[in-house]
Short mmCIF file of C-alpha atoms in Angstrom, two decimals:
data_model
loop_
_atom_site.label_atom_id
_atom_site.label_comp_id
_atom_site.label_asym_id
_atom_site.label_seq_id
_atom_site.Cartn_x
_atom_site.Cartn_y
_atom_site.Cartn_z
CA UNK M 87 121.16 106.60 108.28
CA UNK M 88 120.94 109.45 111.24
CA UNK M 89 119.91 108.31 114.40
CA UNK M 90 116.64 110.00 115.98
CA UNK M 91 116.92 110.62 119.78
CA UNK M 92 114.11 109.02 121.83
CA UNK M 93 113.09 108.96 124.90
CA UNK M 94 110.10 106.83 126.47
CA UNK M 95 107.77 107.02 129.39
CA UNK M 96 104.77 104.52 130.54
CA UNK M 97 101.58 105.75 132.47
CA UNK M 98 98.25 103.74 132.76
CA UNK M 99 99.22 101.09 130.15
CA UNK M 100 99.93 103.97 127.56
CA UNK M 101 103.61 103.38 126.39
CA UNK M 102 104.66 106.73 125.06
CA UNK M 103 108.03 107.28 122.25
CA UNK M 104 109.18 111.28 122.38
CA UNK M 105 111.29 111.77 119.30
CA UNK M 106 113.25 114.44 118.74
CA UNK M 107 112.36 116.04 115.39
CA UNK M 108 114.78 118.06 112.61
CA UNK M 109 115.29 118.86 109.13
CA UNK M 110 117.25 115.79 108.32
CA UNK M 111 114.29 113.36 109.29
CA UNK M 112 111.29 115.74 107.09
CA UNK M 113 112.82 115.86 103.44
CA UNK M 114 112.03 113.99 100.38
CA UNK M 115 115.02 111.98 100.54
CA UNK M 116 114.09 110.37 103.87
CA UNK M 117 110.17 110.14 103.25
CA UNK M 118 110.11 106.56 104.69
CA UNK M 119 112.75 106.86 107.35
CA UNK M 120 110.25 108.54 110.32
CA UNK M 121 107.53 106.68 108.95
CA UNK M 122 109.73 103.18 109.45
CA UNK M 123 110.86 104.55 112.83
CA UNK M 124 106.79 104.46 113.93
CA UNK M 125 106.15 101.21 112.60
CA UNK M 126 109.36 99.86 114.89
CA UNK M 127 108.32 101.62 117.94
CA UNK M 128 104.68 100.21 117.29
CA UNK M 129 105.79 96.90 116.91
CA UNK M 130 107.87 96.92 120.39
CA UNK M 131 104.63 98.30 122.01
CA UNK M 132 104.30 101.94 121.34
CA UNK M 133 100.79 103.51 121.48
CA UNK M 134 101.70 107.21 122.09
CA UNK M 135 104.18 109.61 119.86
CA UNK M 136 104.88 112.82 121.28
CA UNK M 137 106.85 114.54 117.96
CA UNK M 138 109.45 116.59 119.96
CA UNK M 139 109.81 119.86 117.27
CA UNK M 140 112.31 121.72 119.40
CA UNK M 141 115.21 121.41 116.92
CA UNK M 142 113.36 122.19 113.39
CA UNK M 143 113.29 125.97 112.32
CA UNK M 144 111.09 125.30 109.00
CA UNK M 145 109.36 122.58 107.25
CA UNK M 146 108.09 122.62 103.67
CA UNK M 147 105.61 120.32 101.56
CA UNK M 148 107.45 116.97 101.91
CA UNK M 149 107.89 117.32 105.53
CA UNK M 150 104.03 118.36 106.26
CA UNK M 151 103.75 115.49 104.06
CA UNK M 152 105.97 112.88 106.05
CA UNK M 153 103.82 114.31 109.18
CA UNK M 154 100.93 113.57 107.56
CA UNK M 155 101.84 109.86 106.85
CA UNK M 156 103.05 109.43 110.03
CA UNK M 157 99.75 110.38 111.66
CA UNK M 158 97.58 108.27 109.62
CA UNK M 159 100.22 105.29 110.27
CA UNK M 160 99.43 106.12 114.10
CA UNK M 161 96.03 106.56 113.60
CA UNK M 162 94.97 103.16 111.91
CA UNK M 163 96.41 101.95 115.12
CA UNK M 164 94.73 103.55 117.34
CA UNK M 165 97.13 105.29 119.00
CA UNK M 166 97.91 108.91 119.82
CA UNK M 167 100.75 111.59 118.55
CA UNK M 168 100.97 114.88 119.17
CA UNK M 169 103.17 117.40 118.09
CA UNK M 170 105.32 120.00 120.83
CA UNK M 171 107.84 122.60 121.04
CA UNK M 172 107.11 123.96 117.58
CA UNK M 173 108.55 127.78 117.19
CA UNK M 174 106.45 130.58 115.70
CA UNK M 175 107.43 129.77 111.97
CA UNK M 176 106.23 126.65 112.03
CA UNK M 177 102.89 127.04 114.10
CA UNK M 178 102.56 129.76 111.12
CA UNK M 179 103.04 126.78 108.56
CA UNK M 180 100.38 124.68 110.38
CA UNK M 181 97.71 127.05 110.81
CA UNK M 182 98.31 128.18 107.28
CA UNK M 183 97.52 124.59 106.13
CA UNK M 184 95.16 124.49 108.66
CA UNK M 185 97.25 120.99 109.97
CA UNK M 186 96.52 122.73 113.27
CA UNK M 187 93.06 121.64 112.94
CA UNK M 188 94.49 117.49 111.96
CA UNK M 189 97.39 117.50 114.35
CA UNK M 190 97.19 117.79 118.09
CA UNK M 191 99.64 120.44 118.99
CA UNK M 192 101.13 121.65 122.48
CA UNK M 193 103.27 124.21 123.89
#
């Protein structure tokens, strides 16, 4: 199973997760995987994702899809996750979908 980088930081009782996002952690094959990787971090105390995009070029269906699951996982929780560092392609993808009106998206 790949390992997903993380990093963490804490401000006004909001523990935030960053994880570092690529293709091997938005296909089919892995559907659960990032999905599992939420539920862990909530369990230890999570209530912010920050979705670091910096390393994916593309993402099709399943990943949008594995977002998509992700975000109502956080959601029902009420915590927060936004997505950053996405390159033109996929800002393309999401305002295609219109998942730029669902996700919060930054710079």
């Amino acid at each position: 199973m790949p390992e997903i980088i993380k990093s963490y930081h804490s401000e006004n009782n909001i523990k935030t997760a960053v994880l570092s996002i690529d293709e091997s952690f938005v296909t089919l094959e892995k559907f659960n995987f990032l999905k599992n990787v939420v539920s862990d971090e909530m369990s230890s105390g999570v209530n912010s994702f920050v979705f670091d995009m910096n390393n994916l070029d593309t993402i099709n269906s399943s990943g949008l899809g594995i977002l998509i699951s992700c975000l109502k996982k956080i959601k029902k929780s009420n915590s927060s996750l936004t997505i950053t560092k996405t390159n033109k392609k996929i800002k393309g993808i999401f305002k295609l979908t219109k998942l730029d009106n669902v996700f919060e998206i930054s710079s």
